[in-house]
Amino acid sequence: MALLFEGIDWGTLALLVAAAFAAGWIDAVVGGGGLLQLPALLLAGVTPVQALATNKLASIFGTATSSIAFYRKVRPSLGDTLPMAAVALVGSFGGASVAAFLPASLFKPIIVVALVVVALITLFKPQLGVAAAVRFRGAKHIIIAGCIGAAIGFYDGVLGPGTGTFLVFALVGLLGVDFLQASAKAKIGNFATNLGALLFFIPLGAVLWPLGLVMA
């Protein structure tokens, strides 16, 4: 069978596009689409770092459009959202730099274990509040939002699946933000984490551009 690029043939490409489509649908319904997209890239035979980088490229278009849509609909407060997103971007850049230098022999088992854990958390995620019960105000609120961004941003740079869901959990559970506001803030934060990782992976040459754009 003819190869297209990076050892990907037409049949594998069709499966990857199907996985990307399904991942987008899962993200829209319950979140956690990366649980499907990242393993699909690994099964296609690309290296773990290429899979992470290409997955970020494929995902950033969706997070960008959903961020805009949620902002227009929900109008989340930007006083904590933008600082959280900025710190998340830096955290994701740092996480990607760690991921890039992990040996493949160590990285693959980590991915498998993490995907199982994230899948279970996503499947059995707790009920989230619909009413706001904000726990902190002022600088403390922003600092905690920044800590959330840093931790989850780093995770997204290293691995990624479930990032949006984890952001919602943290914003609701730690800050008391209502679910709709948390979802809107999480979309913006997730866009920032995708961008942060790409800012590291692109100069590294790890992004498989044709494949990522086809899967976007």
PDB file of N, CA and C in Angstrom, residues 1 17 21 38 71-72 88-89 95 109 151 153 177 215-216:
ATOM      1  N   MET A   1       0.853  -1.199   0.000  1.00  0.00           N
ATOM      2  CA  MET A   1       0.000   0.000   0.000  1.00  0.00           C
ATOM      3  C   MET A   1       0.888   1.248   0.000  1.00  0.00           C
ATOM      4  N   VAL A  17      -8.157   9.761  10.795  1.00  0.00           N
ATOM      5  CA  VAL A  17      -9.178  10.791  10.582  1.00  0.00           C
ATOM      6  C   VAL A  17     -10.470  10.400  11.300  1.00  0.00           C
ATOM      7  N   PHE A  21     -12.277  12.484  14.273  1.00  0.00           N
ATOM      8  CA  PHE A  21     -13.692  12.865  14.226  1.00  0.00           C
ATOM      9  C   PHE A  21     -14.421  12.388  15.481  1.00  0.00           C
ATOM     10  N   LEU A  38      -4.823  10.325  20.894  1.00  0.00           N
ATOM     11  CA  LEU A  38      -3.409  10.068  21.177  1.00  0.00           C
ATOM     12  C   LEU A  38      -3.034   8.600  20.982  1.00  0.00           C
ATOM     13  N   TYR A  71     -16.950  31.854  24.982  1.00  0.00           N
ATOM     14  CA  TYR A  71     -16.808  33.222  25.472  1.00  0.00           C
ATOM     15  C   TYR A  71     -17.997  34.078  25.035  1.00  0.00           C
ATOM     16  N   ARG A  72     -18.398  33.921  23.793  1.00  0.00           N
ATOM     17  CA  ARG A  72     -19.530  34.704  23.297  1.00  0.00           C
ATOM     18  C   ARG A  72     -20.828  34.348  24.008  1.00  0.00           C
ATOM     19  N   ALA A  88      -0.938  28.597  32.531  1.00  0.00           N
ATOM     20  CA  ALA A  88      -1.115  27.277  31.918  1.00  0.00           C
ATOM     21  C   ALA A  88      -0.256  27.138  30.663  1.00  0.00           C
ATOM     22  N   LEU A  89      -0.162  28.210  29.888  1.00  0.00           N
ATOM     23  CA  LEU A  89       0.676  28.189  28.686  1.00  0.00           C
ATOM     24  C   LEU A  89       2.134  27.911  29.055  1.00  0.00           C
ATOM     25  N   GLY A  95       6.044  21.338  30.525  1.00  0.00           N
ATOM     26  CA  GLY A  95       5.711  19.919  30.450  1.00  0.00           C
ATOM     27  C   GLY A  95       6.162  19.295  29.145  1.00  0.00           C
ATOM     28  N   PRO A 109       4.969   3.212  28.640  1.00  0.00           N
ATOM     29  CA  PRO A 109       4.212   2.694  29.792  1.00  0.00           C
ATOM     30  C   PRO A 109       3.505   3.795  30.574  1.00  0.00           C
ATOM     31  N   ALA A 151      -0.380  23.576  37.183  1.00  0.00           N
ATOM     32  CA  ALA A 151      -0.359  22.123  37.367  1.00  0.00           C
ATOM     33  C   ALA A 151      -0.963  21.392  36.178  1.00  0.00           C
ATOM     34  N   GLY A 153      -1.599  22.668  33.218  1.00  0.00           N
ATOM     35  CA  GLY A 153      -0.840  23.006  32.018  1.00  0.00           C
ATOM     36  C   GLY A 153       0.375  22.105  31.858  1.00  0.00           C
ATOM     37  N   VAL A 177     -16.484  27.759  41.243  1.00  0.00           N
ATOM     38  CA  VAL A 177     -17.079  28.363  40.045  1.00  0.00           C
ATOM     39  C   VAL A 177     -18.208  27.459  39.554  1.00  0.00           C
ATOM     40  N   MET A 215      -6.072  15.821  10.596  1.00  0.00           N
ATOM     41  CA  MET A 215      -6.844  15.371  11.754  1.00  0.00           C
ATOM     42  C   MET A 215      -7.544  16.515  12.482  1.00  0.00           C
ATOM     43  N   ALA A 216      -7.224  17.753  12.121  1.00  0.00           N
ATOM     44  CA  ALA A 216      -7.785  18.908  12.842  1.00  0.00           C
ATOM     45  C   ALA A 216      -9.294  19.019  12.629  1.00  0.00           C
TER      46      ALA A 216
END
